[in-house]
Amino acid sequence: MRRKRSVPNTIAVLVSLVVIFPVYWMFATALKHPGKILSATPEFIPWPLSLDNFRTALTHGPFLHYVRNSLLVSVSTVLIALVVALGASIALARFRFLGRRAFLVGLVLVQMVPGSAMVIPLYLMLRSVGAIDFVPGLIITYMTFVLPFTIWTLRGFVAGIPLELEEAAMVDGCGRFGAFWHIQLPLLAPGIVATSIFAFISAWDDYLFAYVFLKSQNNYTLPVWLVSFQTSDGIDNGATIAASAIFSLPVLIVFLLIQRRLVGGMTAGAVKG
């Protein structure tokens, strides 16, 4: 048994090293002295450690203001997507109505459309309603990509909950909302966590739509702030790599804290009909 597992375990370790090394290299480079950033000699363990690149990055523009904008956009996208997707997924899983199958097929097809193909149509739509350079407009844009995946995944979780549990709760005195609150919602927790993280990362990491749709610096999010390190005088490589490390740190921490529940949720909900 151990010999059978050694091969896949070795492959898993090698794949993990390949995936983790770029992240490690980013943080290691950010901790180098600014004069060693472009050194041709690889330095896998930087010493002495330097925080100069982080100081330069944190004092470049109103960093905290951009953090606030990114959090506002990301958290709003997650909350709105969850409220809408919960209702839609319960309707799709529990009720039979005309157009249900067509709606499900549409959810799959929409997810196949590349985001870059939607830039111009969405820009024209937002401009027609005066929502360019408007943070809520950016949130609505992210909803078009997050909602199909969220509804599809949560529908799998709802379908996996036996209907008899809800009926038993209603027989014991719970109303329909009580059955949802006390029975469905706790059982949907893994799916809610998985889809929330997906929605948060999608909104947090996006650069393309934020750069195209936001015009004033006051509305910029962190991905757009990262590009500001490139000026006509060149690129501050040390500050840029430190800013990238700061930008990715929240997502890494959240992922490490809940990665077991996230992977379990993604695999459990995506395959249930």
GROMACS .gro file of C-alpha atoms in nm:
model
  273
    1MET     CA    1   0.000   0.000   0.000
    2ARG     CA    2   0.282   0.239   0.091
    3ARG     CA    3   0.460   0.165  -0.239
    4LYS     CA    4   0.138   0.237  -0.430
    5ARG     CA    5   0.103   0.571  -0.257
    6SER     CA    6   0.467   0.675  -0.289
    7VAL     CA    7   0.442   0.754  -0.663
    8PRO     CA    8   0.137   0.983  -0.645
    9ASN     CA    9   0.274   1.141  -0.326
   10THR     CA   10   0.606   1.214  -0.498
   11ILE     CA   11   0.426   1.364  -0.798
   12ALA     CA   12   0.209   1.573  -0.564
   13VAL     CA   13   0.517   1.706  -0.384
   14LEU     CA   14   0.690   1.794  -0.713
   15VAL     CA   15   0.379   1.970  -0.846
   16SER     CA   16   0.343   2.158  -0.516
   17LEU     CA   17   0.705   2.274  -0.534
   18VAL     CA   18   0.655   2.398  -0.891
   19VAL     CA   19   0.342   2.589  -0.786
   20ILE     CA   20   0.481   2.728  -0.460
   21PHE     CA   21   0.826   2.831  -0.589
   22PRO     CA   22   0.710   3.146  -0.780
   23VAL     CA   23   0.529   3.267  -0.468
   24TYR     CA   24   0.837   3.201  -0.253
   25TRP     CA   25   1.058   3.374  -0.509
   26MET     CA   26   0.832   3.680  -0.508
   27PHE     CA   27   0.857   3.721  -0.129
   28ALA     CA   28   1.230   3.639  -0.127
   29THR     CA   29   1.298   3.900  -0.395
   30ALA     CA   30   1.088   4.158  -0.213
   31LEU     CA   31   1.303   4.107   0.097
   32LYS     CA   32   1.631   4.168  -0.087
   33HIS     CA   33   1.820   4.496  -0.069
   34PRO     CA   34   1.706   4.720  -0.359
   35GLY     CA   35   2.058   4.709  -0.505
   36LYS     CA   36   2.042   4.328  -0.537
   37ILE     CA   37   1.707   4.301  -0.715
   38LEU     CA   38   1.858   4.276  -1.065
   39SER     CA   39   2.163   4.075  -0.961
   40ALA     CA   40   2.249   3.800  -1.212
   41THR     CA   41   2.347   3.566  -0.927
   42PRO     CA   42   2.045   3.382  -0.786
   43GLU     CA   43   2.002   3.431  -0.413
   44PHE     CA   44   1.751   3.177  -0.289
   45ILE     CA   45   1.774   3.288   0.075
   46PRO     CA   46   1.818   3.667   0.084
   47TRP     CA   47   2.051   3.794   0.356
   48PRO     CA   48   2.054   4.040   0.517
   49LEU     CA   49   1.682   4.090   0.495
   50SER     CA   50   1.568   4.436   0.390
   51LEU     CA   51   1.227   4.602   0.420
   52ASP     CA   52   1.321   4.899   0.200
   53ASN     CA   53   1.114   4.771  -0.094
   54PHE     CA   54   0.805   4.737   0.128
   55ARG     CA   55   0.857   5.090   0.268
   56THR     CA   56   0.877   5.230  -0.085
   57ALA     CA   57   0.566   5.040  -0.194
   58LEU     CA   58   0.356   5.142   0.107
   59THR     CA   59   0.441   5.510   0.064
   60HIS     CA   60   0.363   5.507  -0.308
   61GLY     CA   61   0.028   5.684  -0.338
   62PRO     CA   62  -0.266   5.651  -0.098
   63PHE     CA   63  -0.219   5.279  -0.040
   64LEU     CA   64  -0.485   5.243   0.232
   65HIS     CA   65  -0.740   5.421   0.014
   66TYR     CA   66  -0.685   5.168  -0.265
   67VAL     CA   67  -0.710   4.885  -0.012
   68ARG     CA   68  -1.044   5.024   0.099
   69ASN     CA   69  -1.166   5.042  -0.263
   70SER     CA   70  -1.058   4.683  -0.331
   71LEU     CA   71  -1.224   4.557  -0.014
   72LEU     CA   72  -1.543   4.750  -0.091
   73VAL     CA   73  -1.565   4.607  -0.442
   74SER     CA   74  -1.469   4.251  -0.343
   75VAL     CA   75  -1.687   4.220  -0.032
   76SER     CA   76  -1.986   4.380  -0.206
   77THR     CA   77  -1.949   4.137  -0.497
   78VAL     CA   78  -1.939   3.842  -0.258
   79LEU     CA   79  -2.243   3.949  -0.053
   80ILE     CA   80  -2.465   4.038  -0.348
   81ALA     CA   81  -2.364   3.725  -0.538
   82LEU     CA   82  -2.443   3.503  -0.239
   83VAL     CA   83  -2.788   3.653  -0.180
   84VAL     CA   84  -2.888   3.627  -0.545
   85ALA     CA   85  -2.726   3.287  -0.601
   86LEU     CA   86  -2.884   3.130  -0.292
   87GLY     CA   87  -3.234   3.218  -0.411
   88ALA     CA   88  -3.164   3.114  -0.768
   89SER     CA   89  -2.997   2.785  -0.671
   90ILE     CA   90  -3.288   2.684  -0.443
   91ALA     CA   91  -3.537   2.766  -0.718
   92LEU     CA   92  -3.341   2.563  -0.975
   93ALA     CA   93  -3.293   2.265  -0.744
   94ARG     CA   94  -3.636   2.248  -0.581
   95PHE     CA   95  -3.884   2.367  -0.844
   96ARG     CA   96  -3.965   2.254  -1.197
   97PHE     CA   97  -4.062   2.537  -1.430
   98LEU     CA   98  -4.061   2.617  -1.799
   99GLY     CA   99  -3.715   2.716  -1.923
  100ARG     CA  100  -3.530   2.559  -1.630
  101ARG     CA  101  -3.307   2.339  -1.846
  102ALA     CA  102  -3.238   2.622  -2.089
  103PHE     CA  103  -3.136   2.840  -1.794
  104LEU     CA  104  -2.896   2.572  -1.668
  105VAL     CA  105  -2.740   2.534  -2.014
  106GLY     CA  106  -2.708   2.913  -2.029
  107LEU     CA  107  -2.519   2.913  -1.698
  108VAL     CA  108  -2.262   2.674  -1.844
  109LEU     CA  109  -2.230   2.857  -2.176
  110VAL     CA  110  -2.184   3.197  -2.011
  111GLN     CA  111  -1.886   3.065  -1.815
  112MET     CA  112  -1.713   2.970  -2.142
  113VAL     CA  113  -1.707   3.328  -2.269
  114PRO     CA  114  -1.360   3.483  -2.210
  115GLY     CA  115  -1.365   3.797  -2.000
  116SER     CA  116  -1.165   3.999  -2.251
  117ALA     CA  117  -1.443   3.946  -2.510
  118MET     CA  118  -1.688   4.123  -2.279
  119VAL     CA  119  -1.490   4.441  -2.222
  120ILE     CA  120  -1.634   4.645  -2.509
  121PRO     CA  121  -2.001   4.533  -2.470
  122LEU     CA  122  -1.993   4.596  -2.096
  123TYR     CA  123  -1.817   4.930  -2.143
  124LEU     CA  124  -2.086   5.044  -2.389
  125MET     CA  125  -2.365   4.926  -2.156
  126LEU     CA  126  -2.219   5.102  -1.853
  127ARG     CA  127  -2.151   5.418  -2.050
  128SER     CA  128  -2.513   5.425  -2.171
  129VAL     CA  129  -2.633   5.442  -1.809
  130GLY     CA  130  -2.354   5.673  -1.688
  131ALA     CA  131  -2.179   5.408  -1.479
  132ILE     CA  132  -1.825   5.448  -1.615
  133ASP     CA  133  -1.579   5.552  -1.342
  134PHE     CA  134  -1.844   5.444  -1.091
  135VAL     CA  135  -1.752   5.180  -0.831
  136PRO     CA  136  -2.102   5.018  -0.822
  137GLY     CA  137  -2.072   4.978  -1.200
  138LEU     CA  138  -1.755   4.775  -1.147
  139ILE     CA  139  -1.936   4.559  -0.891
  140ILE     CA  140  -2.216   4.491  -1.141
  141THR     CA  141  -1.952   4.396  -1.398
  142TYR     CA  142  -1.799   4.138  -1.164
  143MET     CA  143  -2.142   3.996  -1.092
  144THR     CA  144  -2.176   3.894  -1.458
  145PHE     CA  145  -1.881   3.657  -1.415
  146VAL     CA  146  -1.927   3.545  -1.057
  147LEU     CA  147  -2.301   3.472  -1.053
  148PRO     CA  148  -2.312   3.186  -1.311
  149PHE     CA  149  -2.044   2.986  -1.127
  150THR     CA  150  -2.195   3.063  -0.786
  151ILE     CA  151  -2.547   2.960  -0.888
  152TRP     CA  152  -2.425   2.644  -1.059
  153THR     CA  153  -2.216   2.534  -0.760
  154LEU     CA  154  -2.473   2.615  -0.492
  155ARG     CA  155  -2.743   2.438  -0.693
  156GLY     CA  156  -2.538   2.118  -0.660
  157PHE     CA  157  -2.529   2.159  -0.283
  158VAL     CA  158  -2.902   2.231  -0.257
  159ALA     CA  159  -2.982   1.927  -0.472
  160GLY     CA  160  -2.769   1.713  -0.237
  161ILE     CA  161  -2.980   1.802   0.068
  162PRO     CA  162  -3.264   1.546   0.113
  163LEU     CA  163  -3.599   1.713   0.073
  164GLU     CA  164  -3.729   1.498   0.360
  165LEU     CA  165  -3.516   1.698   0.607
  166GLU     CA  166  -3.690   2.022   0.516
  167GLU     CA  167  -4.033   1.854   0.520
  168ALA     CA  168  -3.962   1.706   0.865
  169ALA     CA  169  -3.861   2.051   0.993
  170MET     CA  170  -4.184   2.204   0.860
  171VAL     CA  171  -4.389   1.922   1.017
  172ASP     CA  172  -4.220   2.005   1.350
  173GLY     CA  173  -4.338   2.363   1.327
  174CYS     CA  174  -4.076   2.542   1.119
  175GLY     CA  175  -4.207   2.754   0.836
  176ARG     CA  176  -4.040   2.748   0.496
  177PHE     CA  177  -3.798   3.018   0.606
  178GLY     CA  178  -3.730   2.833   0.932
  179ALA     CA  179  -3.647   2.516   0.737
  180PHE     CA  180  -3.411   2.716   0.520
  181TRP     CA  181  -3.246   2.886   0.818
  182HIS     CA  182  -3.211   2.582   1.046
  183ILE     CA  183  -3.166   2.300   0.791
  184GLN     CA  184  -3.051   2.420   0.451
  185LEU     CA  185  -2.820   2.704   0.545
  186PRO     CA  186  -2.591   2.502   0.782
  187LEU     CA  187  -2.564   2.222   0.526
  188LEU     CA  188  -2.482   2.474   0.254
  189ALA     CA  189  -2.191   2.620   0.454
  190PRO     CA  190  -1.911   2.440   0.257
  191GLY     CA  191  -2.059   2.557  -0.072
  192ILE     CA  192  -2.105   2.911   0.055
  193VAL     CA  193  -1.742   2.923   0.168
  194ALA     CA  194  -1.614   2.783  -0.163
  195THR     CA  195  -1.816   3.018  -0.381
  196SER     CA  196  -1.740   3.316  -0.156
  197ILE     CA  197  -1.367   3.264  -0.195
  198PHE     CA  198  -1.404   3.225  -0.571
  199ALA     CA  199  -1.604   3.547  -0.592
  200PHE     CA  200  -1.362   3.733  -0.365
  201ILE     CA  201  -1.054   3.627  -0.561
  202SER     CA  202  -1.222   3.708  -0.895
  203ALA     CA  203  -1.299   4.063  -0.782
  204TRP     CA  204  -0.977   4.116  -0.583
  205ASP     CA  205  -0.741   4.008  -0.864
  206ASP     CA  206  -0.910   4.174  -1.160
  207TYR     CA  207  -0.705   4.433  -1.339
  208LEU     CA  208  -0.857   4.452  -1.689
  209PHE     CA  209  -1.207   4.576  -1.604
  210ALA     CA  210  -1.090   4.801  -1.321
  211TYR     CA  211  -0.832   4.967  -1.546
  212VAL     CA  212  -1.078   5.017  -1.837
  213PHE     CA  213  -1.387   5.121  -1.639
  214LEU     CA  214  -1.229   5.339  -1.369
  215LYS     CA  215  -1.088   5.673  -1.479
  216SER     CA  216  -1.017   5.877  -1.167
  217GLN     CA  217  -0.738   5.779  -0.928
  218ASN     CA  218  -0.975   5.819  -0.635
  219ASN     CA  219  -1.164   5.506  -0.752
  220TYR     CA  220  -0.862   5.290  -0.834
  221THR     CA  221  -0.831   4.943  -0.685
  222LEU     CA  222  -0.507   4.767  -0.586
  223PRO     CA  223  -0.443   4.595  -0.924
  224VAL     CA  224  -0.448   4.935  -1.096
  225TRP     CA  225  -0.224   5.073  -0.820
  226LEU     CA  226   0.033   4.805  -0.906
  227VAL     CA  227   0.068   4.940  -1.261
  228SER     CA  228   0.144   5.288  -1.130
  229PHE     CA  229   0.497   5.172  -1.040
  230GLN     CA  230   0.575   5.183  -1.411
  231THR     CA  231   0.651   5.543  -1.508
  232SER     CA  232   0.821   5.723  -1.797
  233ASP     CA  233   1.145   5.702  -1.598
  234GLY     CA  234   1.127   5.321  -1.585
  235ILE     CA  235   1.008   5.058  -1.338
  236ASP     CA  236   1.099   5.041  -0.972
  237ASN     CA  237   1.144   4.664  -0.970
  238GLY     CA  238   1.196   4.630  -0.595
  239ALA     CA  239   0.888   4.832  -0.504
  240THR     CA  240   0.681   4.653  -0.770
  241ILE     CA  241   0.766   4.306  -0.642
  242ALA     CA  242   0.704   4.419  -0.282
  243ALA     CA  243   0.368   4.568  -0.384
  244SER     CA  244   0.280   4.240  -0.556
  245ALA     CA  245   0.363   4.051  -0.235
  246ILE     CA  246   0.145   4.286  -0.029
  247PHE     CA  247  -0.135   4.256  -0.283
  248SER     CA  248  -0.135   3.875  -0.280
  249LEU     CA  249  -0.090   3.834   0.096
  250PRO     CA  250  -0.460   3.861   0.201
  251VAL     CA  251  -0.572   3.603  -0.056
  252LEU     CA  252  -0.291   3.365   0.044
  253ILE     CA  253  -0.376   3.390   0.414
  254VAL     CA  254  -0.748   3.333   0.358
  255PHE     CA  255  -0.678   3.041   0.124
  256LEU     CA  256  -0.441   2.872   0.370
  257LEU     CA  257  -0.690   2.911   0.655
  258ILE     CA  258  -0.981   2.750   0.472
  259GLN     CA  259  -0.818   2.553   0.190
  260ARG     CA  260  -0.950   2.216   0.316
  261ARG     CA  261  -1.308   2.338   0.330
  262LEU     CA  262  -1.264   2.519  -0.004
  263VAL     CA  263  -1.141   2.212  -0.194
  264GLY     CA  264  -1.405   1.991  -0.033
  265GLY     CA  265  -1.675   2.240  -0.118
  266MET     CA  266  -1.569   2.280  -0.480
  267THR     CA  267  -1.555   1.906  -0.546
  268ALA     CA  268  -1.873   1.824  -0.354
  269GLY     CA  269  -2.098   2.083  -0.509
  270ALA     CA  270  -1.980   2.086  -0.868
  271VAL     CA  271  -2.067   1.726  -0.950
  272LYS     CA  272  -2.413   1.687  -0.801
  273GLY     CA  273  -2.704   1.707  -1.036
   0.00000   0.00000   0.00000
